[in-house]
């Protein structure tokens, strides 16, 4: 207390200058305003020229919050005032744990990141601010040049609040030391030397084992906005990266969602990652969209399906063919957790389509199935019509951009005639014929109505 | 209705224009926009139509708001799905294109690799050729040939290289084409993305608009429903309120009426209650007073009773003490009396013997007395006849005398009438003047005894005080009797004429006592009914009536009988006493020298005896009450029998003669001069008296005047004398002068 009092006194003497300055400014204003008694246009104007000691003290606390944070000791009314005027530039190390007021964090977030949908962050402005803060730190991290402690020092402040890390770029390391100010220029400069680079990206191993509350991890091993400085090496997901990421993921026990997009993940990488996810206690969603996963990768994923609690699997835009689909279908026929399967833009063909349809005859948990743009044709439609007749859990099937043909459409129509659970059935660009499409849409309408009514 | 048709239309629309699937984007967009516009139009029409039909569908099962909500939901779902479809269409198209590209690329790649392989094969063959030729070239020794061969070789190599470079160029060309294609693709994708964004925005706008519209629709529906509900409720409310108001008014009037009634009733009740209260109060107060009085009274009585009871208690205590004493005495006495009883038994035996002897003697005496009685009757008969004769003679004598007097009176009347009053007088008819001898009455002489008794009783009462008036009272009683007999003159003579001559012997007092005793003892002779009747009367009268009835029962009919009875009783008592004395003496002789108790008893008896003796001495003789019955029994035995026999009728005639008629007879005699005449007489007498008085006064006045004349003369002489005397001259004022003044 004595210390606090001393400091306040000190600061008071220091702030004397400030007040005197404000007074001088006030007198200047007064001169300017020709001795007006009331200045209506100035909302802060007050008859009292000298502010109250209380207000001065509060102002002082606000000014010196970084050095001497006093908040919880204040009475509620003063606390509100302090929070209203507190600077948003204060370091997280001071504010993260101390300030729980959403208003303050909102101000910080809006000021720094602009307006974002807070509902993505569990309606918590603090979480939003801190997550964004961490993400930006990771995105701007340059291996071997940036000090990892910049991030690691702040982990204790992040770890209680950050639940999701959504990284949209990871910078590759840089050899040339001449230019490290900007990535673009850096990349431009490192053009020639990129061939020799084999050093990995940001090592998540050192971060993830400390982030105990983390639930979602979205990663893209690539560079955003490279423009004309394009270099294949910028989008490289190296062996080393894969190893370190797999290790890190194994240590992260609360993870629920893992997404790895557009990172040239190949079969070997998938195998490594899947082996790390085997028997993971909490993983629910796995997304390897826009990669180059092939047969072996699909096989590894199929293996993973039945040794985890995965509910959503997305392998959109990969290179899985009939055999890979077969492996996944085999896993699907025994699975009891998976609800959504997305195999859009693959090349599973009729072979894989038939396998998936056969698996669906046995499966009773899958709800959404996307088989768009998979080079499926009439035989798959034939199998799927049987699925439609038997399966009661499927609600949505997407078969767009597959040349099923008129006969396939008729078969599906036949199958749909016996179905009462399906709500969505996308048959765009499948050349099934208007008649079948109309008939199926009618049945879908009917199913929708019943689905709407039954919960009522 | 039309809504259900819409999917069909949509489907038709969606698939009808082939442009939808055409490669030209704008065309597709335009087609879709048209479709959306058409849809919106249709929807608007529908909603308007709905609005019109809104009012008609009030009675439908679902409420309007619910229907509207359902409709909106459907519409929005439709819109949303359409919108998403619209947006995803691009994606799908891109996907399709991508897959197309991939297949094409795969094909191209295959062709390329095939081509390259072919080319590599051919080039390898050529290279082999060239290499082979190198060996043949070595073998050539001719320089021209060698040069030719070398040139050939060079040409072949150049050809190979050219071929290779040609392929490289081709590939590079292809690469360029691919680059261009990539750029184009990029552009196209950018366009697609833009389109998608545009569509999304449009979709968002549309959706928002629709949502707003639907919201307003729903709100309107709700509003309307609410208003209707409100209206109906308000109506209901109004109705019920009206009802309530009416009821209230009714109730109010009823209540007021009731209140009035009740107030009236209350007032009435109050008044009634007040009255009742007052009455009750007064009553209670009086009751209280009465009760207080009673209380006081009771207190007093209580006090009195207490005192009485205390006194009684004391007395009883005393008595108890006495009783204990007397008890002891009695015990002692019982023992003594036991002794006496034994003695008396012995005596009784003795006496029984004695009485037997006595009865024997007495029966003999009775016989003798009967004989004497018969003699006496004979004598009586004789005396009766003599008395009758004498009565007859007396009657005739008196009659004659009275007749003379009547005659005299009539004569005097005649004289008075004729001489004094100067009126003619007619002599009245007097039948009794012709008859002679005593008249025979028809009455019984019952009343006589009554009168007698009364006389005695009254006389006795008077006498009790002083002994001296005995004679007078007797004479008075005699006078009463004589009044009855109407023989004034023969007052003294009547006594000797009494048959038994008992009267002088028995004093009226004793007589009275006797009568009282009889009255007390012989109640049984009186009829019970009579006794009841008597109880209301005074004691005197009561005793009289009793006596009368007793006498009747005993057969006592006249004065003589009464006296006889009295005499008999006295005698009987004397006889009894004498006997008792005898017995006492005998007892005394027997019980001489006995215990002290005996002495005391004897002394008590002696005291009794002495008291009776004293009584006897004062009242000469008095019968003991206990002996009255016996005496009366004896008397009836003695005297009633002969009477029943009626041996002498003449005597009986005489005996039964009633002199009530005699009185009338004599009265008639006396009333020969009627009342009016007597009044005339008395008036005449008074007038004559007056006349006589006047005459005597006159004679007196005459004598007085004579005397006065004499006195006058004497006084003149004196006056003359005084005046002429000298003294007068000497006086200052001579009387002569005074006389003169007076004269003046």
PDB file of C-alpha atoms in Angstrom, chain A residues 278-363:
ATOM      1  CA  UNK A 278      -4.102 -43.739 -34.466  1.00  0.00           C
ATOM      2  CA  UNK A 279      -5.989 -44.154 -31.157  1.00  0.00           C
ATOM      3  CA  UNK A 280      -6.249 -40.402 -30.744  1.00  0.00           C
ATOM      4  CA  UNK A 281      -8.714 -39.809 -27.916  1.00  0.00           C
ATOM      5  CA  UNK A 282     -10.576 -36.776 -29.191  1.00  0.00           C
ATOM      6  CA  UNK A 283     -10.143 -36.301 -32.933  1.00  0.00           C
ATOM      7  CA  UNK A 284     -13.503 -35.874 -34.634  1.00  0.00           C
ATOM      8  CA  UNK A 285     -12.832 -34.225 -37.952  1.00  0.00           C
ATOM      9  CA  UNK A 286     -10.062 -34.799 -40.450  1.00  0.00           C
ATOM     10  CA  UNK A 287      -9.664 -32.734 -43.602  1.00  0.00           C
ATOM     11  CA  UNK A 288      -7.007 -33.341 -46.245  1.00  0.00           C
ATOM     12  CA  UNK A 289      -8.622 -31.333 -49.013  1.00  0.00           C
ATOM     13  CA  UNK A 290      -6.671 -30.125 -52.060  1.00  0.00           C
ATOM     14  CA  UNK A 291      -3.748 -32.478 -51.696  1.00  0.00           C
ATOM     15  CA  UNK A 292      -2.236 -35.211 -53.780  1.00  0.00           C
ATOM     16  CA  UNK A 293      -3.226 -38.231 -51.761  1.00  0.00           C
ATOM     17  CA  UNK A 294      -3.308 -41.422 -53.747  1.00  0.00           C
ATOM     18  CA  UNK A 295      -4.067 -45.078 -53.197  1.00  0.00           C
ATOM     19  CA  UNK A 296      -1.723 -45.725 -50.315  1.00  0.00           C
ATOM     20  CA  UNK A 297      -2.715 -42.576 -48.534  1.00  0.00           C
ATOM     21  CA  UNK A 298      -6.370 -43.600 -48.876  1.00  0.00           C
ATOM     22  CA  UNK A 299      -5.511 -46.990 -47.494  1.00  0.00           C
ATOM     23  CA  UNK A 300      -3.843 -45.372 -44.478  1.00  0.00           C
ATOM     24  CA  UNK A 301      -6.894 -43.191 -43.923  1.00  0.00           C
ATOM     25  CA  UNK A 302      -9.143 -46.238 -44.230  1.00  0.00           C
ATOM     26  CA  UNK A 303      -7.085 -47.877 -41.521  1.00  0.00           C
ATOM     27  CA  UNK A 304      -7.372 -44.764 -39.382  1.00  0.00           C
ATOM     28  CA  UNK A 305     -11.169 -44.669 -39.805  1.00  0.00           C
ATOM     29  CA  UNK A 306     -11.765 -47.718 -37.679  1.00  0.00           C
ATOM     30  CA  UNK A 307      -9.138 -47.016 -35.064  1.00  0.00           C
ATOM     31  CA  UNK A 308     -10.384 -43.553 -34.080  1.00  0.00           C
ATOM     32  CA  UNK A 309     -13.584 -41.687 -33.436  1.00  0.00           C
ATOM     33  CA  UNK A 310     -13.624 -39.748 -36.642  1.00  0.00           C
ATOM     34  CA  UNK A 311     -17.008 -38.357 -37.589  1.00  0.00           C
ATOM     35  CA  UNK A 312     -16.166 -36.147 -40.518  1.00  0.00           C
ATOM     36  CA  UNK A 313     -13.706 -37.123 -43.199  1.00  0.00           C
ATOM     37  CA  UNK A 314     -13.003 -34.836 -46.114  1.00  0.00           C
ATOM     38  CA  UNK A 315     -10.708 -35.931 -48.926  1.00  0.00           C
ATOM     39  CA  UNK A 316     -11.914 -33.374 -51.403  1.00  0.00           C
ATOM     40  CA  UNK A 317      -9.770 -32.843 -54.473  1.00  0.00           C
ATOM     41  CA  UNK A 318      -7.251 -35.623 -54.175  1.00  0.00           C
ATOM     42  CA  UNK A 319      -6.043 -38.337 -56.448  1.00  0.00           C
ATOM     43  CA  UNK A 320      -7.772 -41.332 -54.953  1.00  0.00           C
ATOM     44  CA  UNK A 321      -8.727 -43.961 -57.461  1.00  0.00           C
ATOM     45  CA  UNK A 322     -10.673 -47.196 -57.379  1.00  0.00           C
ATOM     46  CA  UNK A 323      -8.370 -49.077 -55.039  1.00  0.00           C
ATOM     47  CA  UNK A 324      -8.127 -46.266 -52.550  1.00  0.00           C
ATOM     48  CA  UNK A 325     -11.948 -45.921 -52.558  1.00  0.00           C
ATOM     49  CA  UNK A 326     -12.147 -49.662 -52.037  1.00  0.00           C
ATOM     50  CA  UNK A 327      -9.991 -49.362 -48.924  1.00  0.00           C
ATOM     51  CA  UNK A 328     -12.113 -46.520 -47.572  1.00  0.00           C
ATOM     52  CA  UNK A 329     -15.328 -48.380 -48.444  1.00  0.00           C
ATOM     53  CA  UNK A 330     -14.072 -51.440 -46.607  1.00  0.00           C
ATOM     54  CA  UNK A 331     -13.436 -49.329 -43.545  1.00  0.00           C
ATOM     55  CA  UNK A 332     -16.808 -47.629 -43.981  1.00  0.00           C
ATOM     56  CA  UNK A 333     -18.673 -50.932 -43.980  1.00  0.00           C
ATOM     57  CA  UNK A 334     -17.460 -51.563 -40.446  1.00  0.00           C
ATOM     58  CA  UNK A 335     -17.465 -48.031 -39.138  1.00  0.00           C
ATOM     59  CA  UNK A 336     -19.961 -46.780 -36.571  1.00  0.00           C
ATOM     60  CA  UNK A 337     -18.827 -43.210 -36.089  1.00  0.00           C
ATOM     61  CA  UNK A 338     -18.472 -41.558 -39.439  1.00  0.00           C
ATOM     62  CA  UNK A 339     -21.359 -39.302 -40.425  1.00  0.00           C
ATOM     63  CA  UNK A 340     -19.894 -37.313 -43.293  1.00  0.00           C
ATOM     64  CA  UNK A 341     -17.707 -38.525 -46.104  1.00  0.00           C
ATOM     65  CA  UNK A 342     -16.524 -36.194 -48.835  1.00  0.00           C
ATOM     66  CA  UNK A 343     -14.728 -37.728 -51.817  1.00  0.00           C
ATOM     67  CA  UNK A 344     -15.473 -34.949 -54.260  1.00  0.00           C
ATOM     68  CA  UNK A 345     -13.179 -34.436 -57.154  1.00  0.00           C
ATOM     69  CA  UNK A 346     -11.419 -37.756 -56.991  1.00  0.00           C
ATOM     70  CA  UNK A 347     -11.165 -40.470 -59.541  1.00  0.00           C
ATOM     71  CA  UNK A 348     -12.710 -43.425 -57.819  1.00  0.00           C
ATOM     72  CA  UNK A 349     -14.641 -44.477 -60.896  1.00  0.00           C
ATOM     73  CA  UNK A 350     -17.302 -47.189 -61.095  1.00  0.00           C
ATOM     74  CA  UNK A 351     -15.089 -49.622 -59.312  1.00  0.00           C
ATOM     75  CA  UNK A 352     -14.786 -47.413 -56.230  1.00  0.00           C
ATOM     76  CA  UNK A 353     -18.397 -46.243 -56.496  1.00  0.00           C
ATOM     77  CA  UNK A 354     -19.674 -49.807 -56.391  1.00  0.00           C
ATOM     78  CA  UNK A 355     -17.488 -50.559 -53.380  1.00  0.00           C
ATOM     79  CA  UNK A 356     -18.783 -47.482 -51.538  1.00  0.00           C
ATOM     80  CA  UNK A 357     -22.391 -48.383 -52.379  1.00  0.00           C
ATOM     81  CA  UNK A 358     -21.876 -51.917 -51.106  1.00  0.00           C
ATOM     82  CA  UNK A 359     -20.363 -50.545 -47.921  1.00  0.00           C
ATOM     83  CA  UNK A 360     -23.364 -48.274 -47.456  1.00  0.00           C
ATOM     84  CA  UNK A 361     -25.651 -51.291 -47.484  1.00  0.00           C
ATOM     85  CA  UNK A 362     -23.983 -52.384 -44.266  1.00  0.00           C
ATOM     86  CA  UNK A 363     -23.292 -48.968 -42.729  1.00  0.00           C
TER      87      UNK A 363
END
